[in-house]
CSV table of C-alpha atoms in Angstrom, one decimal:
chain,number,residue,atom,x,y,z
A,1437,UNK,CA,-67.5,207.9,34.7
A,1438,UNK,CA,-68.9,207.8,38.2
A,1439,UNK,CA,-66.9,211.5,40.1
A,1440,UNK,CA,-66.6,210.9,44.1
A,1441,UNK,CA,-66.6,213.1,47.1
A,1442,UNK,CA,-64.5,212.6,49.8
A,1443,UNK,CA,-64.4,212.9,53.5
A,1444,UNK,CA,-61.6,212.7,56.4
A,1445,UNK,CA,-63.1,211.7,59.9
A,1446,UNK,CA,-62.0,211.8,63.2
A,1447,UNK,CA,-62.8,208.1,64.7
A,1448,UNK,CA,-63.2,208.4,68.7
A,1449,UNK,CA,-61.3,205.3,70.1
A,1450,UNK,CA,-64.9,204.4,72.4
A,1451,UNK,CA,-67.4,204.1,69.3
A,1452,UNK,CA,-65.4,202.9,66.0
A,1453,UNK,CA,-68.3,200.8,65.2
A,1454,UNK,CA,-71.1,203.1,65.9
A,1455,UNK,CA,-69.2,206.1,63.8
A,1456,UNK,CA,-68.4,204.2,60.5
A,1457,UNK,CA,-72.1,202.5,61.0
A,1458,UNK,CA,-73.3,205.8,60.6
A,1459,UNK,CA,-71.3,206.9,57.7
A,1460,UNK,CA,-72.4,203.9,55.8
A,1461,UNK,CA,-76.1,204.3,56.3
A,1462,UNK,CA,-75.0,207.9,55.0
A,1463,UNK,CA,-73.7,206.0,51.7
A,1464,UNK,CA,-70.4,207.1,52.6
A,1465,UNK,CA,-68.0,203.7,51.8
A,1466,UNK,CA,-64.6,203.2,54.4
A,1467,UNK,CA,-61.6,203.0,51.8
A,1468,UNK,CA,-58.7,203.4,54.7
A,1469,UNK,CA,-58.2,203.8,58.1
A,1470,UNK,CA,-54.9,205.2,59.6
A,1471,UNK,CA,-53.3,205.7,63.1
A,1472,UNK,CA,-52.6,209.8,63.2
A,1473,UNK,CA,-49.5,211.0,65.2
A,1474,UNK,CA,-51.9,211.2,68.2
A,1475,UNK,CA,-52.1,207.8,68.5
A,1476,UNK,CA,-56.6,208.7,67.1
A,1477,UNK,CA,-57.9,207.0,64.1
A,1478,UNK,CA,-58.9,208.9,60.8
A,1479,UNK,CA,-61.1,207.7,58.4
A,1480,UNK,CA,-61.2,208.3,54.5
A,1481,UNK,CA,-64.4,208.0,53.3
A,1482,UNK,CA,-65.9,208.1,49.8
A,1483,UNK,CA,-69.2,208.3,48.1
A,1484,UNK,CA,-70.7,208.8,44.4
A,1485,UNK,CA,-70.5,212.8,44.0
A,1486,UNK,CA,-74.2,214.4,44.3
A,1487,UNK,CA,-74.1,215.7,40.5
């Protein structure tokens, strides 16, 4: 059974693109993307656990 870590992001409104590109060449895989109170975007992020 594959066991996952888990990361919540900050996206900055001026480089969406360029930030989850750089997750993903981290092996970290977008699963949602949601609009916080703030009117920002937060990404969750997973990726197969290190162990």
């Amino acid at each position: 059974m594959t066991k996952w870590e888990y990361q919540v992001a900050p996206i900055p409104l001026h480089n969406e693109a360029l930030m989850l590109n750089n997750f993903g060449q981290d092996g970290w895989e977008l699963v949602a993307i949601h609009t916080n109170a703030q009117g920002g975007l937060v990404a969750f992020l997973k990726r197969p656990g290190q162990g």
